[in-house]
PDB file of C-alpha atoms in Angstrom:
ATOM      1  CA  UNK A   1       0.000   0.000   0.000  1.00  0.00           C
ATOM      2  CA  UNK A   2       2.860   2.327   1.304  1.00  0.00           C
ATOM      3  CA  UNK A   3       4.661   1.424  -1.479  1.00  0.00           C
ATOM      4  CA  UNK A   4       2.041   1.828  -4.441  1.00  0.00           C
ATOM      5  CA  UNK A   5       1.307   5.495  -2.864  1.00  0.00           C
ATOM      6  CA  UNK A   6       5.265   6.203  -3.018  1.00  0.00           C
ATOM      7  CA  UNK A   7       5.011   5.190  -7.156  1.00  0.00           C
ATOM      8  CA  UNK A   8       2.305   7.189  -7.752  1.00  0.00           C
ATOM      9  CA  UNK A   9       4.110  10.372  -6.224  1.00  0.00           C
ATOM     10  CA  UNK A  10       6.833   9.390  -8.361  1.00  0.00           C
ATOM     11  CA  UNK A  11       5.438   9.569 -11.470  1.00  0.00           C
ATOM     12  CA  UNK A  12       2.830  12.807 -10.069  1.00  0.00           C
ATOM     13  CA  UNK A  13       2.586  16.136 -11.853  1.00  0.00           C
ATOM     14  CA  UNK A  14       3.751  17.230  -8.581  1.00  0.00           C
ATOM     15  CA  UNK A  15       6.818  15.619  -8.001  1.00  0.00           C
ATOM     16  CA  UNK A  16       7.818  16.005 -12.004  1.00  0.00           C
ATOM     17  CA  UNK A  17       7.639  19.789 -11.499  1.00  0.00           C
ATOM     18  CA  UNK A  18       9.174  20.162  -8.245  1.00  0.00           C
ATOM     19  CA  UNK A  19      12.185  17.581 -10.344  1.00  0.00           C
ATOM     20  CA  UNK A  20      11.668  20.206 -12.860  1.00  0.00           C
ATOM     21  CA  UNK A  21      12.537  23.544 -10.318  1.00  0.00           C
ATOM     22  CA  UNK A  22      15.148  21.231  -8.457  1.00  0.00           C
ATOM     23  CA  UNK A  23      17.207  20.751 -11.285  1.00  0.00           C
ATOM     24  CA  UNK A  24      17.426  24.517 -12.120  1.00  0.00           C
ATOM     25  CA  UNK A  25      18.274  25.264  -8.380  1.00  0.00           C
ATOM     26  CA  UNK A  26      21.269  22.556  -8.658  1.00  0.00           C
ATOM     27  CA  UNK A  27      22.249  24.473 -12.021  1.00  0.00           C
ATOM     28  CA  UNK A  28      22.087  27.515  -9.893  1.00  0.00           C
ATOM     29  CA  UNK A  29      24.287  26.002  -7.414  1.00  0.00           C
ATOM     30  CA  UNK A  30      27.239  24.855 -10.230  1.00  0.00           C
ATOM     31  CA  UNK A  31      26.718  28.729 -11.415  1.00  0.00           C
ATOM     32  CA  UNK A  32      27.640  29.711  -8.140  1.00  0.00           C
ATOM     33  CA  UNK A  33      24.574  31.620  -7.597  1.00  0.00           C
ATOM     34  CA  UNK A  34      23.444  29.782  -4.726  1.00  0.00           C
ATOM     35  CA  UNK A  35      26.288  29.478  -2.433  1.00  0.00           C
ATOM     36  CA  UNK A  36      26.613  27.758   0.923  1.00  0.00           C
ATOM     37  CA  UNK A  37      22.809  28.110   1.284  1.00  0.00           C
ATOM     38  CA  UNK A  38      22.143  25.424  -2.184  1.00  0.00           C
ATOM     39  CA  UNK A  39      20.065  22.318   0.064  1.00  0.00           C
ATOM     40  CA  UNK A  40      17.871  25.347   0.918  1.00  0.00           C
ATOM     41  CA  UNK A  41      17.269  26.869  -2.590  1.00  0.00           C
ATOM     42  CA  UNK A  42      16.903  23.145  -4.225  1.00  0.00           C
ATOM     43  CA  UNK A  43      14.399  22.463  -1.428  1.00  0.00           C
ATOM     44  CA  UNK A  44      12.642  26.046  -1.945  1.00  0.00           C
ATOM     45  CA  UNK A  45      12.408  25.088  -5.633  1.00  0.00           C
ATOM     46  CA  UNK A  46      11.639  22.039  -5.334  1.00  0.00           C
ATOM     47  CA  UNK A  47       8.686  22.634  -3.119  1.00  0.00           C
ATOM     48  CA  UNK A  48       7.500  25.783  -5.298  1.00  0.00           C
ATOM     49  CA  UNK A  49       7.389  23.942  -8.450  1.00  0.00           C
ATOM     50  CA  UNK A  50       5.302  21.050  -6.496  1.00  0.00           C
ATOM     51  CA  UNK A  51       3.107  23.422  -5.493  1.00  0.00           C
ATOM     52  CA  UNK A  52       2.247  25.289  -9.145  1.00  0.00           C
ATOM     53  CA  UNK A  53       1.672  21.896 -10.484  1.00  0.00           C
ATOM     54  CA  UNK A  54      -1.567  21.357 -12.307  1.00  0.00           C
ATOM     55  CA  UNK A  55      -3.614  18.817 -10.231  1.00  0.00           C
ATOM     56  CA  UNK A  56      -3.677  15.339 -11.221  1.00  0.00           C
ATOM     57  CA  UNK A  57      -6.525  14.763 -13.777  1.00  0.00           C
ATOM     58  CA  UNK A  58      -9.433  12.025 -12.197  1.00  0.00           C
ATOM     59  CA  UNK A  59     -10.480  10.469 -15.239  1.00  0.00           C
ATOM     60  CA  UNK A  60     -14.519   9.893 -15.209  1.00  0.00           C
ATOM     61  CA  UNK A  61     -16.042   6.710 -14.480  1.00  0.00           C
ATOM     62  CA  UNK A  62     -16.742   4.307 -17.559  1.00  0.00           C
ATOM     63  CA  UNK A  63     -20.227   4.479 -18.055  1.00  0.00           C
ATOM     64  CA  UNK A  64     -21.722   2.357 -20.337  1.00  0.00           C
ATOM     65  CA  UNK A  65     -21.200   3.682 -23.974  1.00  0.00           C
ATOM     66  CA  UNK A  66     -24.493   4.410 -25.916  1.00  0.00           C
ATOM     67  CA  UNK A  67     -24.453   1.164 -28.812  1.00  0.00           C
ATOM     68  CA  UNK A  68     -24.203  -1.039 -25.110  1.00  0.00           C
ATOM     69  CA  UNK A  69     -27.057   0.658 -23.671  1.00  0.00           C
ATOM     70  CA  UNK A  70     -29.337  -0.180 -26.816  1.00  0.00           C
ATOM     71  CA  UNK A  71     -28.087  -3.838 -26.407  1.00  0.00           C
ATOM     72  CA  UNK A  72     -29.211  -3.755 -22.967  1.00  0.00           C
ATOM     73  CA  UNK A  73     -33.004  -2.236 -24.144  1.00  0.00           C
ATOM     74  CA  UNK A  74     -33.019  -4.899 -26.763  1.00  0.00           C
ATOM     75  CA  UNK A  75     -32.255  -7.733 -24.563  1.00  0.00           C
ATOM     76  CA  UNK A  76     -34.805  -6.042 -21.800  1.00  0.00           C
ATOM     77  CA  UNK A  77     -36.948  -6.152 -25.238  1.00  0.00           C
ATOM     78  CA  UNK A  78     -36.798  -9.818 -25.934  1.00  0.00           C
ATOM     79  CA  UNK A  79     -37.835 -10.500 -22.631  1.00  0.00           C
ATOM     80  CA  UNK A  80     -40.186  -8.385 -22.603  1.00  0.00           C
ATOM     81  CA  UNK A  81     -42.147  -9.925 -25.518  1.00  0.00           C
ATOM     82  CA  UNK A  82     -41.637 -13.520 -24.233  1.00  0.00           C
ATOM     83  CA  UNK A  83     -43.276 -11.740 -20.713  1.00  0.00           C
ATOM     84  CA  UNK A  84     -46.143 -10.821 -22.737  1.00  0.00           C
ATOM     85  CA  UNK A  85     -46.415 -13.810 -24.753  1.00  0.00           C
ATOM     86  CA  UNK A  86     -47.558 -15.483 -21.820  1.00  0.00           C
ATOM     87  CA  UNK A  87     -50.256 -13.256 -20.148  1.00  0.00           C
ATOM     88  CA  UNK A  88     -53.963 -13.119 -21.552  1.00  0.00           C
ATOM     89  CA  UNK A  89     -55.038  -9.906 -22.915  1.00  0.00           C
ATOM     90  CA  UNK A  90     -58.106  -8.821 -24.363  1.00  0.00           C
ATOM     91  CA  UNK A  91     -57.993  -8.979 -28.317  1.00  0.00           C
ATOM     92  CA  UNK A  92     -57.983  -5.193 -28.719  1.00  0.00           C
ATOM     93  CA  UNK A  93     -55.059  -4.410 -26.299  1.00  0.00           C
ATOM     94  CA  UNK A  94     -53.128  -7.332 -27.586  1.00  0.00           C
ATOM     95  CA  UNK A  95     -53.084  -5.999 -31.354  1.00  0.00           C
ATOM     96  CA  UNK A  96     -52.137  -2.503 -29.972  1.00  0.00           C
ATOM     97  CA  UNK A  97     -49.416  -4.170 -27.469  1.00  0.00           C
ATOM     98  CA  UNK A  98     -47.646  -6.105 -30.371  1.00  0.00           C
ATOM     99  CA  UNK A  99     -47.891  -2.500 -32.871  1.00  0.00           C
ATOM    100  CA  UNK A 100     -45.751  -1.151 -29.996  1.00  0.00           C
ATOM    101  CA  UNK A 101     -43.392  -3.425 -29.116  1.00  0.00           C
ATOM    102  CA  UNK A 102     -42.617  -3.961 -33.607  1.00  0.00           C
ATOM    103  CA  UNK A 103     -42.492   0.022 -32.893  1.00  0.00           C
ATOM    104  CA  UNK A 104     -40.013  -0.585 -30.075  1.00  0.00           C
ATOM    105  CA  UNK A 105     -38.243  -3.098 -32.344  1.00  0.00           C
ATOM    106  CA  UNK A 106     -37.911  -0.988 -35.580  1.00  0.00           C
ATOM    107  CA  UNK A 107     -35.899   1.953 -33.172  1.00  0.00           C
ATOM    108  CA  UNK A 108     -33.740  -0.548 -31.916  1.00  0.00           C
ATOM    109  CA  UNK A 109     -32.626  -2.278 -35.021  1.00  0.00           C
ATOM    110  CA  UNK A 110     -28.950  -2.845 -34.788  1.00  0.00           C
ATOM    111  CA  UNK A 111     -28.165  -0.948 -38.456  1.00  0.00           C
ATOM    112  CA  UNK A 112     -28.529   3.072 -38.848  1.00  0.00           C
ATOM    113  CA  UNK A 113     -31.712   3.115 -36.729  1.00  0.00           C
ATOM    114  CA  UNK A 114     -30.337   2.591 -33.518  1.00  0.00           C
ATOM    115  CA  UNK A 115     -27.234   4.917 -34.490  1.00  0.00           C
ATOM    116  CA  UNK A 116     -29.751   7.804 -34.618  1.00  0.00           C
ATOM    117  CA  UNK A 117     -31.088   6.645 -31.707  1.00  0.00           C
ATOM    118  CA  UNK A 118     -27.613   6.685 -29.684  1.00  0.00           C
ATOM    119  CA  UNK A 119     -27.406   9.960 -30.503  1.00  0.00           C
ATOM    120  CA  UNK A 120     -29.857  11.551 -28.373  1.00  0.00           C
ATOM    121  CA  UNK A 121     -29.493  10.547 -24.650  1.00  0.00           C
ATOM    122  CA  UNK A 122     -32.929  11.333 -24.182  1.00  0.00           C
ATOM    123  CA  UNK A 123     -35.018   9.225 -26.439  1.00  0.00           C
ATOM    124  CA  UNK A 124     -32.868   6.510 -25.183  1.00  0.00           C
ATOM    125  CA  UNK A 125     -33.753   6.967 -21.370  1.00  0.00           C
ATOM    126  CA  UNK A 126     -37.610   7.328 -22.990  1.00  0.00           C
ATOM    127  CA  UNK A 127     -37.561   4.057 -24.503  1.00  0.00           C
ATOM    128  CA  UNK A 128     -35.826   1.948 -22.129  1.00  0.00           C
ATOM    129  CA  UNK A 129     -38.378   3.615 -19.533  1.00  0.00           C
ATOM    130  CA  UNK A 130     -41.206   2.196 -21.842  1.00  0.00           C
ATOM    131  CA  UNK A 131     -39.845  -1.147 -22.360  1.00  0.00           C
ATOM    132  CA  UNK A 132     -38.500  -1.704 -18.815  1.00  0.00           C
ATOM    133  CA  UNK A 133     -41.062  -0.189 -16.311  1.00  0.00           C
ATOM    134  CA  UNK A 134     -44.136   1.027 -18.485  1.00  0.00           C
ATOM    135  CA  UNK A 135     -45.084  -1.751 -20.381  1.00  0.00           C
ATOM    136  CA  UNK A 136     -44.910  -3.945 -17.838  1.00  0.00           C
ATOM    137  CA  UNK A 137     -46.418  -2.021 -15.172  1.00  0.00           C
ATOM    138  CA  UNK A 138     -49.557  -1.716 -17.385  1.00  0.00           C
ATOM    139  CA  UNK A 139     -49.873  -5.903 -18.487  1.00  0.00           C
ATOM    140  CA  UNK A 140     -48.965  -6.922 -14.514  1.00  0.00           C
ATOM    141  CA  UNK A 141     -51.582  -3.743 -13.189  1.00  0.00           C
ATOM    142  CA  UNK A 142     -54.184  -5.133 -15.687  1.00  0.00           C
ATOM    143  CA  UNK A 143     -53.799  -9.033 -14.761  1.00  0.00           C
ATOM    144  CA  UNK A 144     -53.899  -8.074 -11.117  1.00  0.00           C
ATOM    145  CA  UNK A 145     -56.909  -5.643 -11.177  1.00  0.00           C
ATOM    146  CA  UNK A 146     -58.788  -8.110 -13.668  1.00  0.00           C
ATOM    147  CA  UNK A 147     -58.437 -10.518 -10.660  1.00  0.00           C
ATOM    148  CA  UNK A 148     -59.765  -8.391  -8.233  1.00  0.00           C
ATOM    149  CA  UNK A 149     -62.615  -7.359 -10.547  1.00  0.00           C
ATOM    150  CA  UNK A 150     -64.011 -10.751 -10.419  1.00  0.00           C
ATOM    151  CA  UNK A 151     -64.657 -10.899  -7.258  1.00  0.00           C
ATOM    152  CA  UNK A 152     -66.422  -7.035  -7.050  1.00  0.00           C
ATOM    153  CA  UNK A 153     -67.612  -6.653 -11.133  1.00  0.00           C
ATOM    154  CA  UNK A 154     -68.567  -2.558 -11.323  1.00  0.00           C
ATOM    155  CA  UNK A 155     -66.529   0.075 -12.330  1.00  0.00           C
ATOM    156  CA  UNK A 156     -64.650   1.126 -15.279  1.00  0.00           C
ATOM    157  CA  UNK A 157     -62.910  -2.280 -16.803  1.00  0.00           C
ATOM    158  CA  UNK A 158     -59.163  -3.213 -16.634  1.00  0.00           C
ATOM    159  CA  UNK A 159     -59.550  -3.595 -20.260  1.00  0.00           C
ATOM    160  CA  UNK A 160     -60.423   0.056 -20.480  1.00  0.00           C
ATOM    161  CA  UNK A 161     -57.383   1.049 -18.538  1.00  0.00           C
ATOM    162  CA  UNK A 162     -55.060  -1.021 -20.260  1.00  0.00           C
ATOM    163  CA  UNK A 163     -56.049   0.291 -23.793  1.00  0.00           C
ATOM    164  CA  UNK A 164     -55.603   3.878 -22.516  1.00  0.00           C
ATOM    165  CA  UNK A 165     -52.592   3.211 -21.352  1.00  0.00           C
ATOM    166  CA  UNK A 166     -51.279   1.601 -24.366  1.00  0.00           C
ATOM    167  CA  UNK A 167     -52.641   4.526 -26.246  1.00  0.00           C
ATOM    168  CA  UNK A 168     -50.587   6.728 -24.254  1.00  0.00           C
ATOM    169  CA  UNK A 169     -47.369   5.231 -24.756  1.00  0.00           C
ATOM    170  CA  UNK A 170     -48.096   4.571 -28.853  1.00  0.00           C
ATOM    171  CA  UNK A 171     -48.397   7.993 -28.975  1.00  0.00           C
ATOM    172  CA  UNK A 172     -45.586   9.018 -26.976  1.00  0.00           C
ATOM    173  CA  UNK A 173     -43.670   6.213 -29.325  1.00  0.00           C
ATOM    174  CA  UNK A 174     -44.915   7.965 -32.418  1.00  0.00           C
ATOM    175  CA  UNK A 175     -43.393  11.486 -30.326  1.00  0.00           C
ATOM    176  CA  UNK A 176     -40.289   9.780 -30.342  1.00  0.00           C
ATOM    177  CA  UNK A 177     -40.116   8.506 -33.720  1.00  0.00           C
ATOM    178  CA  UNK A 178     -41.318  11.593 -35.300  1.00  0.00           C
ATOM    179  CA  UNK A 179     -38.188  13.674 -33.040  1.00  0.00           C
ATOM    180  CA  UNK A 180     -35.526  11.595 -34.439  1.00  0.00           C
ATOM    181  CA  UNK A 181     -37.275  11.871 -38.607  1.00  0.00           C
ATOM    182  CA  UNK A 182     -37.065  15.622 -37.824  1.00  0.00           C
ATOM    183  CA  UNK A 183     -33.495  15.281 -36.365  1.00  0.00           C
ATOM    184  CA  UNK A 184     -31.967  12.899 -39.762  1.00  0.00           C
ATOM    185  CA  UNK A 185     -33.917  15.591 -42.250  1.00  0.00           C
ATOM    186  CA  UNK A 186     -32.432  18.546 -40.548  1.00  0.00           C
ATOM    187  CA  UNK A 187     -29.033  16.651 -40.671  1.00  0.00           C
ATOM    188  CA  UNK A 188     -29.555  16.201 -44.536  1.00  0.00           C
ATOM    189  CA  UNK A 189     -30.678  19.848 -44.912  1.00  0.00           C
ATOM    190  CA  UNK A 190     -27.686  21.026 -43.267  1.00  0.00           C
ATOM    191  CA  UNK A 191     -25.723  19.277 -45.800  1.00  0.00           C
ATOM    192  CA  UNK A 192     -27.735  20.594 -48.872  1.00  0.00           C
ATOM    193  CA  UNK A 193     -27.085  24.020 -47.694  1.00  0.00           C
ATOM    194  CA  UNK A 194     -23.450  23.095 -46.978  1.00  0.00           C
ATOM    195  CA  UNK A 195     -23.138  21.857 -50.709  1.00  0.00           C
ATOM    196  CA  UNK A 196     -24.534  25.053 -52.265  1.00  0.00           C
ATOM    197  CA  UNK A 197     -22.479  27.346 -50.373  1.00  0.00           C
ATOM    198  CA  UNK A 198     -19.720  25.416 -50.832  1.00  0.00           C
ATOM    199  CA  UNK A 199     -20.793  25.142 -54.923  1.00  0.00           C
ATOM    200  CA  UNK A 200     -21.218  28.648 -54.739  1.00  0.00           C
ATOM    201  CA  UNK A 201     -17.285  29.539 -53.330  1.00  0.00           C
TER     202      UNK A 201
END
């Protein structure tokens, strides 16, 4: 422990500049500038150029690049469908469940899709929110509360619910979809106008 600390100083920003000042106090010293006080100016610059050091640089933690992220969501995806697969849902619900999850699928497609998709940080928090908590919050809500609404019928229907719900999030999917068309054709407009000025010069 002691001596990995003592290595690191070694190689330090610190200890490379004070080396840095020291050495140009001992060339004071063989230029006679020094005299009989040269420990204390080697020490002096030593220590000053120690102290001006930039700080050692903490590099950030590695977070999970963007492309891994998406193969997380599409994993989380695949068991999300086999989740689904094996719950009854009312025929309505179902139809609209599996036009969202081929949505879900189509984003992320490992070719060019899913590199549009990396590129905004938000729309990939939004869809690994839908596949990982939202989706499944709404089939395990409507299994339970379909349970419980045998026993006391009345009320509005789980069915109901669920096909709100679902309705919610297809729109919110189409939100999402239609952000990141808007995002690729102001990426090829830029480039039009980039050609014609660049025709034009």
């Amino acid at each position: 422990m002691v001596t990995s600390r003592a290595l690191a100083y070694l190689e330090s920003k610190k200890n490379l500049w004070g080396s840095a000042c020291g050495l140009l106090g001992l060339g004071l010293t063989v230029a006679g500038v020094a005299g009989a006080y040269w420990p204390v100016v080697v020490a002096g610059l030593y220590g000053a150029g120690a102290l001006v050091a930039p700080p050692e640089r903490t590099p950030p933690p590695p977070f999970e690049r963007p492309s891994e992220q998406l193969d997380a969501v599409r994993e989380d995806l695949g068991r999300l469908r086999e989740y689904v697969a094996e719950v009854e849902l009312p025929p309505a619900a179902e139809g609209k469940l599996s036009e969202l999850l081929d949505v879900y699928a189509a984003l992320l497609d490992p070719g060019w899709p899913a590199q549009v998709l990396a590129a905004e940080p938000d729309a990939v928090h939004a869809l690994a929110r839908a596949v990982r908590l939202d989706v499944p919050e709404c089939v395990d809500t409507y299994n339970r509360t379909r349970w419980w609404t045998r026993l006391t019928p009345g009320g509005e229907s789980p069915e109901r619910h669920l096909e709100r719900q679902l309705s919610v999030l297809s729109e919110e999917a189409e939100r999402l979809t239609a952000d990141l068309q808007d995002r690729e054709a102001r990426r090829q407009q830029t480039h039009t106008a980039y050609l014609e000025e660049r025709g034009r010069s």
